[in-house]
PDB file of C-alpha atoms in Angstrom:
ATOM      1  CA  MET A   1      19.848  13.730  41.300  1.00  0.00           C
ATOM      2  CA  HIS A   2      17.604  15.103  38.516  1.00  0.00           C
ATOM      3  CA  MET A   3      20.589  15.518  36.184  1.00  0.00           C
ATOM      4  CA  LYS A   4      21.015  11.720  36.018  1.00  0.00           C
ATOM      5  CA  TRP A   5      17.688  11.444  34.210  1.00  0.00           C
ATOM      6  CA  LEU A   6      18.465  14.129  31.638  1.00  0.00           C
ATOM      7  CA  PRO A   7      20.512  11.906  29.252  1.00  0.00           C
ATOM      8  CA  LEU A   8      17.902   9.145  29.492  1.00  0.00           C
ATOM      9  CA  ALA A   9      15.067  11.576  28.739  1.00  0.00           C
ATOM     10  CA  PHE A  10      17.024  13.016  25.793  1.00  0.00           C
ATOM     11  CA  ALA A  11      17.673   9.523  24.371  1.00  0.00           C
ATOM     12  CA  LEU A  12      13.997   8.632  24.768  1.00  0.00           C
ATOM     13  CA  VAL A  13      12.940  11.742  22.830  1.00  0.00           C
ATOM     14  CA  LEU A  14      15.387  10.906  20.030  1.00  0.00           C
ATOM     15  CA  LEU A  15      14.229   7.292  19.802  1.00  0.00           C
ATOM     16  CA  THR A  16      10.520   8.080  19.738  1.00  0.00           C
ATOM     17  CA  GLY A  17      11.084  10.758  17.108  1.00  0.00           C
ATOM     18  CA  SER A  18      12.909   8.336  14.832  1.00  0.00           C
ATOM     19  CA  CYS A  19      10.190   5.680  15.161  1.00  0.00           C
ATOM     20  CA  SER A  20       7.476   7.817  13.619  1.00  0.00           C
ATOM     21  CA  ALA A  21       5.164   6.671  10.836  1.00  0.00           C
ATOM     22  CA  GLN A  22       6.363   6.363   7.253  1.00  0.00           C
ATOM     23  CA  GLN A  23       7.563   9.738   6.018  1.00  0.00           C
ATOM     24  CA  ALA A  24       6.077  11.243   2.880  1.00  0.00           C
ATOM     25  CA  GLY A  25       8.302  10.814  -0.122  1.00  0.00           C
ATOM     26  CA  SER A  26       9.544   7.320   0.674  1.00  0.00           C
ATOM     27  CA  VAL A  27       6.502   5.492  -0.686  1.00  0.00           C
ATOM     28  CA  ASN A  28       5.443   4.808  -4.286  1.00  0.00           C
ATOM     29  CA  ILE A  29       1.719   4.953  -5.022  1.00  0.00           C
ATOM     30  CA  TYR A  30       0.500   3.177  -8.170  1.00  0.00           C
ATOM     31  CA  GLN A  31      -3.031   3.420  -9.524  1.00  0.00           C
ATOM     32  CA  MET A  32      -5.225   1.195 -11.696  1.00  0.00           C
ATOM     33  CA  ASN A  33      -8.802   1.917 -12.739  1.00  0.00           C
ATOM     34  CA  PRO A  34     -10.747  -1.147 -13.892  1.00  0.00           C
ATOM     35  CA  SER A  35     -14.463  -0.390 -14.489  1.00  0.00           C
ATOM     36  CA  ASN A  36     -15.855   1.625 -11.564  1.00  0.00           C
ATOM     37  CA  TYR A  37     -12.958   0.868  -9.246  1.00  0.00           C
ATOM     38  CA  GLU A  38      -9.726   2.462  -8.203  1.00  0.00           C
ATOM     39  CA  ILE A  39      -6.989   0.095  -7.082  1.00  0.00           C
ATOM     40  CA  LEU A  40      -4.014   1.637  -5.321  1.00  0.00           C
ATOM     41  CA  LEU A  41      -0.750  -0.134  -4.610  1.00  0.00           C
ATOM     42  CA  LEU A  42       1.483   1.547  -2.049  1.00  0.00           C
ATOM     43  CA  SER A  43       5.055   0.333  -1.679  1.00  0.00           C
ATOM     44  CA  GLU A  44       8.243   1.537  -0.062  1.00  0.00           C
ATOM     45  CA  LYS A  45      10.714   3.043  -2.497  1.00  0.00           C
ATOM     46  CA  ASN A  46      13.660   1.355  -0.824  1.00  0.00           C
ATOM     47  CA  ASN A  47      11.961  -2.071  -0.723  1.00  0.00           C
ATOM     48  CA  GLU A  48      10.247  -2.481  -4.088  1.00  0.00           C
ATOM     49  CA  GLU A  49      10.950  -6.232  -4.121  1.00  0.00           C
ATOM     50  CA  SER A  50       8.235  -6.629  -1.485  1.00  0.00           C
ATOM     51  CA  GLU A  51       5.535  -5.582  -3.977  1.00  0.00           C
ATOM     52  CA  LYS A  52       6.266  -8.536  -6.308  1.00  0.00           C
ATOM     53  CA  GLU A  53       3.433 -10.738  -4.956  1.00  0.00           C
ATOM     54  CA  TYR A  54       0.975  -7.852  -5.319  1.00  0.00           C
ATOM     55  CA  ILE A  55       1.929  -7.152  -8.929  1.00  0.00           C
ATOM     56  CA  ASP A  56       1.901 -10.878  -9.761  1.00  0.00           C
ATOM     57  CA  ALA A  57      -1.662 -11.138  -8.389  1.00  0.00           C
ATOM     58  CA  ILE A  58      -2.797  -8.142 -10.457  1.00  0.00           C
ATOM     59  CA  LEU A  59      -1.214  -9.603 -13.602  1.00  0.00           C
ATOM     60  CA  GLU A  60      -2.813 -12.998 -12.978  1.00  0.00           C
ATOM     61  CA  LEU A  61      -6.204 -11.329 -12.579  1.00  0.00           C
ATOM     62  CA  LYS A  62      -5.678  -9.472 -15.851  1.00  0.00           C
ATOM     63  CA  LEU A  63      -4.801 -12.760 -17.593  1.00  0.00           C
ATOM     64  CA  LYS A  64      -7.893 -14.422 -16.131  1.00  0.00           C
ATOM     65  CA  TYR A  65     -10.238 -11.629 -17.299  1.00  0.00           C
ATOM     66  CA  PRO A  66      -8.508 -10.158 -20.385  1.00  0.00           C
ATOM     67  CA  GLU A  67     -11.600  -8.562 -21.938  1.00  0.00           C
ATOM     68  CA  GLN A  68     -12.947  -7.031 -18.740  1.00  0.00           C
ATOM     69  CA  LEU A  69      -9.538  -5.724 -17.678  1.00  0.00           C
ATOM     70  CA  SER A  70      -8.113  -4.864 -21.079  1.00  0.00           C
ATOM     71  CA  ASP A  71      -7.688  -1.194 -20.191  1.00  0.00           C
ATOM     72  CA  ILE A  72      -6.089  -1.772 -16.799  1.00  0.00           C
ATOM     73  CA  SER A  73      -2.582  -0.419 -16.482  1.00  0.00           C
ATOM     74  CA  LEU A  74      -0.337   0.373 -13.569  1.00  0.00           C
ATOM     75  CA  THR A  75       0.600   4.049 -13.475  1.00  0.00           C
ATOM     76  CA  GLN A  76       2.531   5.895 -10.810  1.00  0.00           C
ATOM     77  CA  LYS A  77       0.238   8.328  -9.034  1.00  0.00           C
ATOM     78  CA  GLY A  78       2.762   9.932  -6.702  1.00  0.00           C
ATOM     79  CA  ASN A  79       3.956   9.529  -3.147  1.00  0.00           C
ATOM     80  CA  ASN A  80       1.544  11.537  -0.972  1.00  0.00           C
ATOM     81  CA  THR A  81       0.690   9.157   1.856  1.00  0.00           C
ATOM     82  CA  GLN A  82      -1.385  11.791   3.673  1.00  0.00           C
ATOM     83  CA  ASP A  83      -4.428  10.524   1.760  1.00  0.00           C
ATOM     84  CA  PHE A  84      -3.991   7.144   3.477  1.00  0.00           C
ATOM     85  CA  PRO A  85      -3.513   7.786   7.213  1.00  0.00           C
ATOM     86  CA  ASP A  86      -4.606   4.241   8.147  1.00  0.00           C
ATOM     87  CA  ILE A  87      -1.802   2.629   6.145  1.00  0.00           C
ATOM     88  CA  SER A  88       1.369   2.133   8.146  1.00  0.00           C
ATOM     89  CA  GLN A  89       2.517  -1.201   6.737  1.00  0.00           C
ATOM     90  CA  TYR A  90       3.781  -1.665   3.193  1.00  0.00           C
ATOM     91  CA  PRO A  91       3.166  -2.898   0.613  1.00  0.00           C
ATOM     92  CA  ALA A  92      -0.549  -2.213   0.760  1.00  0.00           C
ATOM     93  CA  LEU A  93      -3.350  -2.662  -1.759  1.00  0.00           C
ATOM     94  CA  ILE A  94      -6.476  -0.519  -1.443  1.00  0.00           C
ATOM     95  CA  ILE A  95      -9.641  -1.121  -3.469  1.00  0.00           C
ATOM     96  CA  GLN A  96     -12.022   1.822  -3.719  1.00  0.00           C
ATOM     97  CA  GLN A  97     -15.394   2.189  -5.387  1.00  0.00           C
ATOM     98  CA  ASN A  98     -17.087   5.580  -5.751  1.00  0.00           C
ATOM     99  CA  GLY A  99     -14.448   7.119  -3.479  1.00  0.00           C
ATOM    100  CA  LYS A 100     -15.028   4.654  -0.624  1.00  0.00           C
ATOM    101  CA  THR A 101     -12.539   2.017   0.472  1.00  0.00           C
ATOM    102  CA  ILE A 102     -14.198  -1.386   0.156  1.00  0.00           C
ATOM    103  CA  ALA A 103     -11.159  -3.574   0.866  1.00  0.00           C
ATOM    104  CA  SER A 104      -7.481  -3.427   1.681  1.00  0.00           C
ATOM    105  CA  ILE A 105      -4.641  -5.812   2.325  1.00  0.00           C
ATOM    106  CA  LYS A 106      -1.284  -4.906   3.844  1.00  0.00           C
ATOM    107  CA  GLY A 107       2.135  -6.332   4.463  1.00  0.00           C
ATOM    108  CA  LYS A 108       3.841  -9.440   3.179  1.00  0.00           C
ATOM    109  CA  ARG A 109       1.116 -11.689   1.763  1.00  0.00           C
ATOM    110  CA  SER A 110       0.964 -14.545  -0.691  1.00  0.00           C
ATOM    111  CA  LYS A 111      -0.153 -13.987  -4.257  1.00  0.00           C
ATOM    112  CA  GLN A 112      -3.171 -16.210  -3.592  1.00  0.00           C
ATOM    113  CA  ASP A 113      -4.292 -14.086  -0.606  1.00  0.00           C
ATOM    114  CA  ILE A 114      -4.027 -10.919  -2.680  1.00  0.00           C
ATOM    115  CA  LEU A 115      -5.787 -12.494  -5.666  1.00  0.00           C
ATOM    116  CA  LYS A 116      -8.626 -13.660  -3.410  1.00  0.00           C
ATOM    117  CA  ILE A 117      -9.190 -10.117  -2.078  1.00  0.00           C
ATOM    118  CA  LEU A 118      -9.198  -8.727  -5.624  1.00  0.00           C
ATOM    119  CA  GLN A 119     -11.646 -11.357  -6.911  1.00  0.00           C
ATOM    120  CA  GLU A 120     -13.996 -10.982  -3.941  1.00  0.00           C
ATOM    121  CA  ASN A 121     -14.224  -7.209  -4.238  1.00  0.00           C
ATOM    122  CA  ILE A 122     -14.171  -6.427  -7.951  1.00  0.00           C
ATOM    123  CA  SER A 123     -17.125  -7.409 -10.112  1.00  0.00           C
ATOM    124  CA  TYR A 124     -16.558  -7.774 -13.838  1.00  0.00           C
TER     125      TYR A 124
END
């Protein structure tokens, strides 16, 4: 009787193991440093098209404030997601000031939503 449950238990273990959080190495982390801020953009390596709205919002912000954001550039920081245990949905944008996260936005969002978060949390 107990042997009937063995295949089901084995399948359950396999399924829950394959549904774990995003594995390190499959995420790109980009960094920008305007003024006293650090802006991080995390995106899946195999789904970089999803970050388009995020990058468009950053570029629009740079066009809107060219003097204040003249030194802003997007550079790849790495792919160590262990520094961001709360992020499980990509793409994600994290705004930090003095090492503290002051805002974040995750998942598929419109350029306007992303731009609004950036404008509300970064002072020029």
